[in-house]
Coordinates of C-alpha atoms in Angstrom, one line a residue:
M1 CA -17.3 4.0 6.4
T2 CA -16.3 7.7 6.2
E3 CA -12.7 7.5 7.5
L4 CA -10.4 4.7 6.4
D5 CA -9.5 2.5 9.3
V6 CA -7.0 -0.4 9.0
T7 CA -8.9 -2.7 11.4
E8 CA -12.2 -2.1 9.5
L9 CA -10.5 -2.8 6.2
Q10 CA -9.1 -6.0 7.6
R11 CA -12.5 -7.0 8.9
R12 CA -14.1 -6.4 5.5
L13 CA -11.4 -8.4 3.7
V14 CA -11.8 -11.3 6.1
A15 CA -15.6 -11.2 5.8
F16 CA -15.3 -11.0 2.0
A17 CA -13.2 -14.1 1.9
A18 CA -15.4 -15.9 4.5
A19 CA -18.6 -15.3 2.5
R20 CA -17.0 -17.0 -0.5
D21 CA -15.4 -19.8 1.6
W22 CA -12.0 -18.6 0.6
G23 CA -10.7 -18.5 4.2
Q24 CA -9.6 -22.1 3.9
Y25 CA -7.0 -21.0 1.4
H26 CA -5.8 -18.0 3.3
T27 CA -3.0 -19.6 5.2
P28 CA 0.1 -17.5 6.0
K29 CA 2.1 -19.3 3.3
N30 CA -0.5 -18.7 0.6
L31 CA -1.1 -15.1 1.6
A32 CA 2.7 -14.4 1.6
A33 CA 2.9 -16.0 -1.9
A34 CA -0.1 -14.0 -3.1
L35 CA 1.5 -10.8 -1.7
S36 CA 4.7 -11.5 -3.5
V37 CA 2.8 -12.1 -6.8
E38 CA 0.9 -8.9 -6.5
A39 CA 4.1 -6.9 -5.6
S40 CA 5.7 -8.4 -8.7
E41 CA 2.7 -7.3 -10.8
L42 CA 3.3 -3.8 -9.4
L43 CA 7.0 -4.0 -10.3
E44 CA 6.1 -5.2 -13.8
I45 CA 4.4 -1.9 -14.6
F46 CA 7.7 -0.1 -13.9
Q47 CA 10.0 -2.8 -15.3
W48 CA 11.3 -1.0 -18.5
L49 CA 10.6 2.6 -17.6
T50 CA 13.4 5.1 -17.1
P51 CA 13.6 6.8 -13.7
E52 CA 12.0 9.9 -15.3
Q53 CA 9.1 7.9 -16.8
S54 CA 8.5 6.1 -13.5
A55 CA 8.3 9.5 -11.6
R56 CA 5.6 10.7 -14.0
I57 CA 3.5 7.5 -14.2
M58 CA 0.6 8.9 -12.3
D59 CA 0.2 11.6 -14.9
E60 CA -1.1 8.9 -17.4
P61 CA -4.7 7.9 -16.4
G62 CA -4.5 4.3 -17.7
Q63 CA -1.2 3.6 -16.0
A64 CA -2.2 5.4 -12.9
H65 CA -5.3 3.1 -12.7
R66 CA -3.0 0.0 -13.0
V67 CA -0.7 1.3 -10.3
T68 CA -3.5 2.1 -7.9
D69 CA -5.1 -1.3 -8.5
E70 CA -1.8 -3.2 -7.9
V71 CA -1.1 -1.1 -4.7
A72 CA -4.6 -2.1 -3.5
D73 CA -3.9 -5.7 -4.2
V74 CA -0.6 -5.6 -2.4
L75 CA -2.2 -3.9 0.6
A76 CA -5.2 -6.2 0.7
Y77 CA -3.0 -9.3 0.9
L78 CA -0.7 -7.7 3.4
L79 CA -3.6 -6.8 5.6
Q80 CA -5.1 -10.3 5.3
F81 CA -1.7 -11.8 6.1
C82 CA -1.4 -9.6 9.2
A83 CA -5.0 -10.5 10.3
E84 CA -4.2 -14.2 9.9
L85 CA -1.1 -14.0 12.1
G86 CA -2.4 -11.4 14.6
I87 CA 0.1 -8.7 13.5
D88 CA -0.8 -5.1 14.0
P89 CA 0.7 -3.6 10.8
L90 CA 0.8 0.0 12.0
R91 CA 2.5 -1.0 15.3
S92 CA 4.9 -3.1 13.4
L93 CA 5.8 -0.3 11.0
A94 CA 6.2 2.2 13.9
A95 CA 8.5 -0.2 15.7
K96 CA 10.5 -0.7 12.5
I97 CA 10.9 3.0 11.9
E98 CA 12.1 3.4 15.5
R99 CA 14.7 0.7 15.0
N100 CA 15.9 2.2 11.8
E101 CA 16.2 5.7 13.4
E102 CA 18.5 4.1 16.0
R103 CA 20.4 2.1 13.4
F104 CA 20.8 4.9 10.9
P105 CA 21.2 8.2 12.9
V106 CA 21.0 11.4 10.9
S107 CA 24.6 12.4 11.8
A108 CA 26.0 9.4 10.0
P109 CA 26.9 10.1 6.4
A110 CA 25.0 8.1 3.8
P111 CA 27.0 5.0 2.7
D112 CA 28.4 4.9 -0.8
P113 CA 25.9 2.7 -2.7
G114 CA 28.7 1.2 -4.8
A115 CA 30.8 0.2 -1.8
D116 CA 30.7 -3.3 -0.4
S117 CA 30.4 -2.7 3.3
P118 CA 28.2 -3.9 6.2
E119 CA 26.3 -0.6 5.9
T120 CA 25.3 -1.2 2.3
R121 CA 24.7 -4.9 2.6
D122 CA 22.5 -4.4 5.6
R123 CA 20.7 -1.3 4.6
H124 CA 17.4 -3.0 3.7
S125 CA 17.5 -6.0 6.0
S126 CA 14.6 -7.1 8.1
E127 CA 16.7 -7.4 11.2

């Protein structure tokens, strides 16, 4: 595999699990839970860092390795979750970006992050 391809990576992940008889455990619920755990492990790396330290984390080889491993784990479970439910992750992302571009046009000023308004409450919703 010379060029990375989402479909090929998904196929390899499914084959890897199937060869070990792990497919029986790869239900949407279990994959969503595993995805959440791996995302939390990624967050744990940054938990007590200052914004400045977090911006420079990839400059530290040991920490960079931990970050890339956790990113890979998050992506692996996300791709397996999508494969299990028949979701095209790239199409889903493209559609979400389009919806966000319509919801948050460039001409609108950025909402005050401290203000309690529908714009700040809904900014990261999955609607």
